[in-house]
PDB file of C-alpha atoms in Angstrom:
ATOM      1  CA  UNK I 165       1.653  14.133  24.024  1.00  0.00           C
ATOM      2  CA  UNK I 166       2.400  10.978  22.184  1.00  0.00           C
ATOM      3  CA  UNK I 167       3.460   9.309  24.988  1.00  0.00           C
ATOM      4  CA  UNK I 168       0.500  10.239  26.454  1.00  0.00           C
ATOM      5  CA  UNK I 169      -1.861   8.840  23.928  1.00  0.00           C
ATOM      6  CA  UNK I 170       0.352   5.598  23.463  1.00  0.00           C
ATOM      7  CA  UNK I 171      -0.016   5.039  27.219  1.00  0.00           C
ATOM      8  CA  UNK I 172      -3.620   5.634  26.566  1.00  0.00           C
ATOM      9  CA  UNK I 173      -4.207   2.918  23.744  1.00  0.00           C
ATOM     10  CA  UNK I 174      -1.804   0.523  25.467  1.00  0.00           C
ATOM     11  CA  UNK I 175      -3.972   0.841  28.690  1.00  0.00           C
ATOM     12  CA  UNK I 176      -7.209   0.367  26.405  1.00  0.00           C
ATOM     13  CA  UNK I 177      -5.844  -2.675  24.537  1.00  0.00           C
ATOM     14  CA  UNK I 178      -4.809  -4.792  28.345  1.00  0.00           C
ATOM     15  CA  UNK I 179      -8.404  -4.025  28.552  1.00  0.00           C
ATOM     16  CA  UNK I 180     -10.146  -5.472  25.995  1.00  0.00           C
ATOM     17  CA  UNK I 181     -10.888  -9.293  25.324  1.00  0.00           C
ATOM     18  CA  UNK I 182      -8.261 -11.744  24.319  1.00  0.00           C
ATOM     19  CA  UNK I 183      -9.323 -13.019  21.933  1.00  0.00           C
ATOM     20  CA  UNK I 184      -9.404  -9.455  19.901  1.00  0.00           C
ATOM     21  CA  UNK I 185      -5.768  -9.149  21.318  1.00  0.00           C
ATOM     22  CA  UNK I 186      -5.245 -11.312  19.089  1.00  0.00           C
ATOM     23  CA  UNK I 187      -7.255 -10.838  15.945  1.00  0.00           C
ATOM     24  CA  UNK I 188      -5.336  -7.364  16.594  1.00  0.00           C
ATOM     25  CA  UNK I 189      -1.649  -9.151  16.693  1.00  0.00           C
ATOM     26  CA  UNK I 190      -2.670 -11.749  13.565  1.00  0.00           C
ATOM     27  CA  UNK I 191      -4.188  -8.052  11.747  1.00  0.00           C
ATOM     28  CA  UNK I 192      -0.613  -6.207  11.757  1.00  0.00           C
ATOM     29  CA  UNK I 193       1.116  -8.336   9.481  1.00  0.00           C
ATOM     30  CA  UNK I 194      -2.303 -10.215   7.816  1.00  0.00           C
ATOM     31  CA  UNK I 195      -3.041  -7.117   6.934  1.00  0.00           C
ATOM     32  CA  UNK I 196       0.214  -7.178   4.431  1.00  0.00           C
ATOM     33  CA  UNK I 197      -0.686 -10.834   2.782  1.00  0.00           C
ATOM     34  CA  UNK I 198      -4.339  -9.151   1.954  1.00  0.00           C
ATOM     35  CA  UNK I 199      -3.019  -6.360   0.050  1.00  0.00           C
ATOM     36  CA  UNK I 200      -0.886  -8.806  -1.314  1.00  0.00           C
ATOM     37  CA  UNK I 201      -4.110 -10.425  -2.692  1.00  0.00           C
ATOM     38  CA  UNK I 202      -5.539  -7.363  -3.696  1.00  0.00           C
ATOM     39  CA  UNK I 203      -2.706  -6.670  -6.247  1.00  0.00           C
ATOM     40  CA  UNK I 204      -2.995  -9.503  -7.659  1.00  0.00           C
ATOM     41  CA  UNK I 205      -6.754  -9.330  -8.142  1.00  0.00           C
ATOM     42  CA  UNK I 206      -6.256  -5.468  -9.444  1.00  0.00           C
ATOM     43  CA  UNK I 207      -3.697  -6.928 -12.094  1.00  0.00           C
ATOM     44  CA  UNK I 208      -5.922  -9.721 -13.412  1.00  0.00           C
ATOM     45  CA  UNK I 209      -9.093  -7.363 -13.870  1.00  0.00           C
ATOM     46  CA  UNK I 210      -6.692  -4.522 -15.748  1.00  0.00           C
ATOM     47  CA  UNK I 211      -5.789  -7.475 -18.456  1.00  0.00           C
ATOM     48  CA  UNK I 212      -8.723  -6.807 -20.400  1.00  0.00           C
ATOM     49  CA  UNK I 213      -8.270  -2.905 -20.146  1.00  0.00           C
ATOM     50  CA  UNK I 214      -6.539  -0.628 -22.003  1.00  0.00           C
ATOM     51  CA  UNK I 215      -2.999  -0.271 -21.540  1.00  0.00           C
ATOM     52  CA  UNK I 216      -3.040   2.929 -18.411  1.00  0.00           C
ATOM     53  CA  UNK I 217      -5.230   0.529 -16.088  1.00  0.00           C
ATOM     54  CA  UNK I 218      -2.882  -2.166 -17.216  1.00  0.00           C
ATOM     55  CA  UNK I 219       0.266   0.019 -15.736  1.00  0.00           C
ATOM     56  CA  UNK I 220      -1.705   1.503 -13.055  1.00  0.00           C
ATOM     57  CA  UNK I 221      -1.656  -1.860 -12.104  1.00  0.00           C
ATOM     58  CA  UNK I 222       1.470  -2.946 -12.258  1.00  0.00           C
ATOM     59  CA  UNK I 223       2.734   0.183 -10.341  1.00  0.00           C
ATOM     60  CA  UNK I 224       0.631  -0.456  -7.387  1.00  0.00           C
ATOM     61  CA  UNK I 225       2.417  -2.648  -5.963  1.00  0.00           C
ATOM     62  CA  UNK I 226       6.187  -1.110  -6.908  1.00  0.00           C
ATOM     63  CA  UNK I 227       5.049   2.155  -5.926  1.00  0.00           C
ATOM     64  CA  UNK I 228       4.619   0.422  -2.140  1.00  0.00           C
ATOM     65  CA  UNK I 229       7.684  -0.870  -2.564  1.00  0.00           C
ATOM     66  CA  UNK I 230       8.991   2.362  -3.158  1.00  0.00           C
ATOM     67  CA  UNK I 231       7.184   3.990  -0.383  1.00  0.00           C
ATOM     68  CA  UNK I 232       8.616   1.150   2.317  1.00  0.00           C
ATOM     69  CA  UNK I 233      12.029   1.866   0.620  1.00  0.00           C
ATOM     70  CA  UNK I 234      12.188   5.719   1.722  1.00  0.00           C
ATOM     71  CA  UNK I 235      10.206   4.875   5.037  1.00  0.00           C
ATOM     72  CA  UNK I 236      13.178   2.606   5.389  1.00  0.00           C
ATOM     73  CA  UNK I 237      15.728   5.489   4.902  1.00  0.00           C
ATOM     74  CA  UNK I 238      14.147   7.740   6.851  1.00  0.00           C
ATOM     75  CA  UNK I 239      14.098   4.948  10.051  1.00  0.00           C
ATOM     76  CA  UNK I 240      17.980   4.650   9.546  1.00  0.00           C
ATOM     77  CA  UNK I 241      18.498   8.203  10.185  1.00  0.00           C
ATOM     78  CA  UNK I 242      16.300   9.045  13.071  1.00  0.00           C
ATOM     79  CA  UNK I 243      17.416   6.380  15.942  1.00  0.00           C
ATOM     80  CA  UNK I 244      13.693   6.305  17.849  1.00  0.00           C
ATOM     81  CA  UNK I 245      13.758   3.601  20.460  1.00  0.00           C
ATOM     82  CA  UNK I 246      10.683   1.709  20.536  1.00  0.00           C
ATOM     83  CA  UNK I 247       8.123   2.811  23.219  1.00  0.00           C
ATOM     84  CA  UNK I 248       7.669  -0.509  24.559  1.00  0.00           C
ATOM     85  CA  UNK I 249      11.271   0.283  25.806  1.00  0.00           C
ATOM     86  CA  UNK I 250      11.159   4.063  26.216  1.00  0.00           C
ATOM     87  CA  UNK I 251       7.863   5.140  28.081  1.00  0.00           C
ATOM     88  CA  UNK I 252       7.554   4.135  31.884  1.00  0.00           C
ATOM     89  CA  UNK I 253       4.884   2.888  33.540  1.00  0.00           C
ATOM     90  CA  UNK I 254       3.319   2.043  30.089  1.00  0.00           C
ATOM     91  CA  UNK I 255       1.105  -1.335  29.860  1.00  0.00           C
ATOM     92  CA  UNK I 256       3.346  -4.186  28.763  1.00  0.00           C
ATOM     93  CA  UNK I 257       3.396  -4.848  24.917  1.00  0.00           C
ATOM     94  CA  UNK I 258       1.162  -7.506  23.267  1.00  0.00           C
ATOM     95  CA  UNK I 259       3.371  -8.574  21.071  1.00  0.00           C
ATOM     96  CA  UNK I 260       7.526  -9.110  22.110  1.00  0.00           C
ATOM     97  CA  UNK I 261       9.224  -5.728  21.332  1.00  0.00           C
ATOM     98  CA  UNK I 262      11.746  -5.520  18.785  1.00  0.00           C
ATOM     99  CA  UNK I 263      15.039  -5.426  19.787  1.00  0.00           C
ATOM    100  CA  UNK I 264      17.727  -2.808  19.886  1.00  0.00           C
ATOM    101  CA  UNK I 265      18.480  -1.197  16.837  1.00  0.00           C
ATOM    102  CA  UNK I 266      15.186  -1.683  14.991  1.00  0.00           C
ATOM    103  CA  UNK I 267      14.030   1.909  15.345  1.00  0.00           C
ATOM    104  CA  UNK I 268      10.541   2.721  15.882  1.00  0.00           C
ATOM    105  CA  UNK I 269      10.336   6.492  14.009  1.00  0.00           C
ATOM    106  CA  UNK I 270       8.707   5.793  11.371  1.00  0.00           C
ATOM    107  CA  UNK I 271       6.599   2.540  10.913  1.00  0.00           C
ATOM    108  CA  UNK I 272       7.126   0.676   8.161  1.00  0.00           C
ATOM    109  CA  UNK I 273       3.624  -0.955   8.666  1.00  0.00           C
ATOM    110  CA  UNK I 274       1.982   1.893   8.179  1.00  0.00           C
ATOM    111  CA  UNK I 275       4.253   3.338   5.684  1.00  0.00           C
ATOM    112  CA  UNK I 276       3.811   0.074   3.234  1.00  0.00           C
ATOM    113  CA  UNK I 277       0.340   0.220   4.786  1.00  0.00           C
ATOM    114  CA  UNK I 278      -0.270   3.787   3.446  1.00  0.00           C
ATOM    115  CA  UNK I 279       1.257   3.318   0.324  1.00  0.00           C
ATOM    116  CA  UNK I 280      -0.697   0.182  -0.943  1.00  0.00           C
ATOM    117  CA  UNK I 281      -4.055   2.092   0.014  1.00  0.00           C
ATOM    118  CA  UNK I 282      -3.533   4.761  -2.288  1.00  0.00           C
ATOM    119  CA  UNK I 283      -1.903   2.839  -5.137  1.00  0.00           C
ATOM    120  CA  UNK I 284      -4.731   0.317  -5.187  1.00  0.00           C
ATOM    121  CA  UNK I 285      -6.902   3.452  -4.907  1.00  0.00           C
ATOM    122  CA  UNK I 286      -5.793   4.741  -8.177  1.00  0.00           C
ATOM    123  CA  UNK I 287      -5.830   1.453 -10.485  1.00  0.00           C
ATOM    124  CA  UNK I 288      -8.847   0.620  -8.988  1.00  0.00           C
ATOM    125  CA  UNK I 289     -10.967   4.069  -7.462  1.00  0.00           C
ATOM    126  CA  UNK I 290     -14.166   1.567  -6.130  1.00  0.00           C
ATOM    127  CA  UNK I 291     -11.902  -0.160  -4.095  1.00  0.00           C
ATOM    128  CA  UNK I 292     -10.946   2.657  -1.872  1.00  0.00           C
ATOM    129  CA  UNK I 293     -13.226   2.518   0.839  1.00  0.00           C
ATOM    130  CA  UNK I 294     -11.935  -1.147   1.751  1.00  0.00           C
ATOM    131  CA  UNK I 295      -7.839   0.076   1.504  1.00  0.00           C
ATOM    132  CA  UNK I 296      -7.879   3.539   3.352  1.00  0.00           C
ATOM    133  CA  UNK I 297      -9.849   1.893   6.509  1.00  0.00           C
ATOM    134  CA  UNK I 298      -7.705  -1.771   6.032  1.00  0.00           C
ATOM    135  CA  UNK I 299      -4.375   0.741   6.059  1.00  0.00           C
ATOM    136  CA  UNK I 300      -6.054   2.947   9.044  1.00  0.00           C
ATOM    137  CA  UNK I 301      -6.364   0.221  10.711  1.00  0.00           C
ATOM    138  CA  UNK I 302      -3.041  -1.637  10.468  1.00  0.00           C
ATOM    139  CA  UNK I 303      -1.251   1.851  11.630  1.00  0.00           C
ATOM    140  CA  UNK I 304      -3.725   1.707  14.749  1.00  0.00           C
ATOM    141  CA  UNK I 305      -2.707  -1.860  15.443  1.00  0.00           C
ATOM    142  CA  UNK I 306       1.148  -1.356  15.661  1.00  0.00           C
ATOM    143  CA  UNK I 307      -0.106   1.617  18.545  1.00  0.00           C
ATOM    144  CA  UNK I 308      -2.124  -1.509  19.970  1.00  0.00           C
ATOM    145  CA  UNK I 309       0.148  -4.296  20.268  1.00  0.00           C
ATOM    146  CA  UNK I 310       2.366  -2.066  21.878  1.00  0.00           C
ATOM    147  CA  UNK I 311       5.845  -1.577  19.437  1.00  0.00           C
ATOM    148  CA  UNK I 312       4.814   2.452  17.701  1.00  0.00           C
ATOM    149  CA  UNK I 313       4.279   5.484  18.908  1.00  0.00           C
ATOM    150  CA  UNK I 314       0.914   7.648  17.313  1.00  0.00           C
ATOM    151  CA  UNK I 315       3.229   9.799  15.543  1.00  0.00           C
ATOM    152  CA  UNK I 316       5.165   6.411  14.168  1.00  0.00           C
ATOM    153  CA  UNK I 317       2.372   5.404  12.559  1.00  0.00           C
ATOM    154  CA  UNK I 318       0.601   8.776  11.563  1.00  0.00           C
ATOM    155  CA  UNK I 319       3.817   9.819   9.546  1.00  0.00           C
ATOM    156  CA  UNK I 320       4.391   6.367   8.302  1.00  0.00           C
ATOM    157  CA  UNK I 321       1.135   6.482   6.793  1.00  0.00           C
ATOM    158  CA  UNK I 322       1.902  10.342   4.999  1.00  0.00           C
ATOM    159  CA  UNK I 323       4.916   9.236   4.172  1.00  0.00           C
ATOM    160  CA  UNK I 324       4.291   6.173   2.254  1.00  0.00           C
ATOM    161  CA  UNK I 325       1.080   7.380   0.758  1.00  0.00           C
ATOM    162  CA  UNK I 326       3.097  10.756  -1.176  1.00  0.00           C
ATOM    163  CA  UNK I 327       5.739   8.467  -2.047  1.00  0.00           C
ATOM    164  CA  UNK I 328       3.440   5.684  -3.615  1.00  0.00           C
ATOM    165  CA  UNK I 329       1.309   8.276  -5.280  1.00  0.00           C
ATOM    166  CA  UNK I 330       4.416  10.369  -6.915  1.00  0.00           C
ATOM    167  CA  UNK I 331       5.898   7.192  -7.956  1.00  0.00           C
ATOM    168  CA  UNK I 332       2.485   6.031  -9.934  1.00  0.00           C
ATOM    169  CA  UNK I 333       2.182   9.689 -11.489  1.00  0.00           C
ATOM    170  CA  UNK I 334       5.181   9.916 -12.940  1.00  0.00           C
ATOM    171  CA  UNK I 335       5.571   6.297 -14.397  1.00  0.00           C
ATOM    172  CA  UNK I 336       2.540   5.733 -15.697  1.00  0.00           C
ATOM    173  CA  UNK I 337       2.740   6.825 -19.185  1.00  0.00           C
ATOM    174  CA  UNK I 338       6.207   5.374 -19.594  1.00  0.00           C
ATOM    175  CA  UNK I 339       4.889   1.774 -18.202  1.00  0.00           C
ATOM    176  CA  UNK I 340       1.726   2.254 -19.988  1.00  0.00           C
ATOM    177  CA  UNK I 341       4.155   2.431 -23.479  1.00  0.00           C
ATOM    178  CA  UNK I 342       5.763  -0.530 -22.135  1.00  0.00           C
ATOM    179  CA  UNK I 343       2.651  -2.600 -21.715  1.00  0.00           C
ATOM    180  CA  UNK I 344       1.613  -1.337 -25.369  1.00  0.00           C
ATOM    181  CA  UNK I 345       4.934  -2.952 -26.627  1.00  0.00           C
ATOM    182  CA  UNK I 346       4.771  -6.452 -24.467  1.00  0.00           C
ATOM    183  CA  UNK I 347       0.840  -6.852 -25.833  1.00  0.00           C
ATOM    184  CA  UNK I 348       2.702  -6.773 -29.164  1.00  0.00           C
ATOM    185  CA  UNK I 349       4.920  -9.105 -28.183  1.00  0.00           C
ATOM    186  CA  UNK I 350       5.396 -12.866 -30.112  1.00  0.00           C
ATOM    187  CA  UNK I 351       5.904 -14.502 -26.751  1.00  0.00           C
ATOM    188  CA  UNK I 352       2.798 -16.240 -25.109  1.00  0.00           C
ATOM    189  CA  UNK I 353       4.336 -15.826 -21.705  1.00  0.00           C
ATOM    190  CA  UNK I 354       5.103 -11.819 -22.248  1.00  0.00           C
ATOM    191  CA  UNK I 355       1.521 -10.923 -23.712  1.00  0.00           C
ATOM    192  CA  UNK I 356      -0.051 -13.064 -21.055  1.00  0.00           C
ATOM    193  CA  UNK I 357       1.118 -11.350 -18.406  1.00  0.00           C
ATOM    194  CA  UNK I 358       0.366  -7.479 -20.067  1.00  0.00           C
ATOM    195  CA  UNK I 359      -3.024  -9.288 -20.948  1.00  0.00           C
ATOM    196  CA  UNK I 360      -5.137  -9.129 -23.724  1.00  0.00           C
ATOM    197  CA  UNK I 361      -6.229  -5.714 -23.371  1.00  0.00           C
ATOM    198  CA  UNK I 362      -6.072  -3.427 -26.920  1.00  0.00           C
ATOM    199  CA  UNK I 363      -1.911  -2.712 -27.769  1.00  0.00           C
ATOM    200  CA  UNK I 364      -2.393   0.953 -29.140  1.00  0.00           C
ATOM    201  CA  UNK I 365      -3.802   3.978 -26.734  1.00  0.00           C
ATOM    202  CA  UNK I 366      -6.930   4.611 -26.649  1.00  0.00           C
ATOM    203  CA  UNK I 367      -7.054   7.786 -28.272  1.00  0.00           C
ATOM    204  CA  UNK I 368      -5.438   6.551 -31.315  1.00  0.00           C
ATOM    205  CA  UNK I 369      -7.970   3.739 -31.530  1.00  0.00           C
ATOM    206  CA  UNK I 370     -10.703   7.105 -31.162  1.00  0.00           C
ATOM    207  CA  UNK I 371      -9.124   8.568 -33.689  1.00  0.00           C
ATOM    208  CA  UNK I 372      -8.736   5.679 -36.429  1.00  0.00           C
ATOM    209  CA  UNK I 373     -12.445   5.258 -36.045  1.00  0.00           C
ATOM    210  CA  UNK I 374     -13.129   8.833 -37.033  1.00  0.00           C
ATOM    211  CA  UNK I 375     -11.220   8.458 -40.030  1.00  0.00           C
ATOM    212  CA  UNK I 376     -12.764   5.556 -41.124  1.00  0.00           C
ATOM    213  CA  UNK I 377     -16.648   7.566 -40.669  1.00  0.00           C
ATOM    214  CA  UNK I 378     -15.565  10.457 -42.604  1.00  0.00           C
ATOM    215  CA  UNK I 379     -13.852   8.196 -45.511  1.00  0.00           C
ATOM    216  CA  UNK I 380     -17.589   6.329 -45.408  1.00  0.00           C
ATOM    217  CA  UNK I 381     -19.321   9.999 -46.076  1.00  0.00           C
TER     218      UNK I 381
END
């Protein structure tokens, strides 16, 4: 079935113009530098916010590290040769196939690909429908230029996605306290980079001003 399908997309991409070969080739690994970009842009606009969108932040691009990390174990224990290799009478690759020993089950493309969609997602919710079709995309290309199988990049995608998303969750609150602390920090270069966003939680800040209304009455 997935041989089927990559024959399919393979046949479909000797098909279409070459000059979107390759604006499909330059997409599977541009794709990475413009999430790149996108963390850095979703960490400047959190310096002025309160301490969780500051961490949210911060995580997004860790928790994609995290989620390449156990794509990357899970590729050294399943030994998938690449399909540019494996499937006969497939359509030559677009791009030179990897060589022996870089497995193709699951793609790390997709799996870093995945992972940055979601984390950017949830530091930064409007910017969702530009990651999920940027990282749908990328996982499509790697099935285009010839070097994944569908279910490479399908479970890639999954797989860094949970990963990024658990990792977030459960470190948030502790990186939020830490952001808290470094905005309280006497060094320029420490409360620059947790920006200048209020040190103490929000609900504390809530609460403060309620005291000081019912002291007034």
């Amino acid at each position: 079935m997935s041989q089927d399908l990559y024959r399919d997309i393979t046949d479909f991409a000797h098909t279409t113009p070459g000059w979107f070969q390759h604006i499909a080739e330059l997409w599977t690994e541009a794709g990475l530098l413009l999430f790149g970009v996108l963390f850095i842009v979703g960490w400047w606009r959190a310096r002025p916010a309160g301490s969780r969108a500051m961490a949210l932040a911060v995580l997004a691009p860790l928790g994609t590290a995290f989620g390449y990390v156990v794509s990357e174990l899970l590729k050294s224990v399943v030994d998938e040769e690449r399909p540019c290799r494996a499937v006969l009478g497939a359509a030559p690759s677009l791009v030179t196939c990897p060589p022996y020993g870089d497995w193709s089950f699951p793609s790390n493309h997709s799996a870093i690909a995945g992972a940055a969609a979601l984390a950017l997602a949830l530091a930064w919710r409007r910017i969702a429908w530009l990651t999920v079709p940027m990282a749908l995309l990328m996982a499509f290309s790697r099935v285009f230029v010839g070097v994944h199988y569908p279910h490479d990049v399908a479970t890639g995608l999954v797989l860094g996605a949970v990963a990024a998303v658990l990792f977030v969750t459960l470190l948030t609150r502790p990186t939020g306290a830490l952001v808290r602390t470094m905005r309280l920090s006497r060094s320029g270069a420490v409360t620059w980079l947790a920006g200048p966003g209020p040190a103490v939680p929000e609900a504390a800040t809530r609460g403060r001003r309620r005291e000081a209304m019912h002291r007034r009455v």
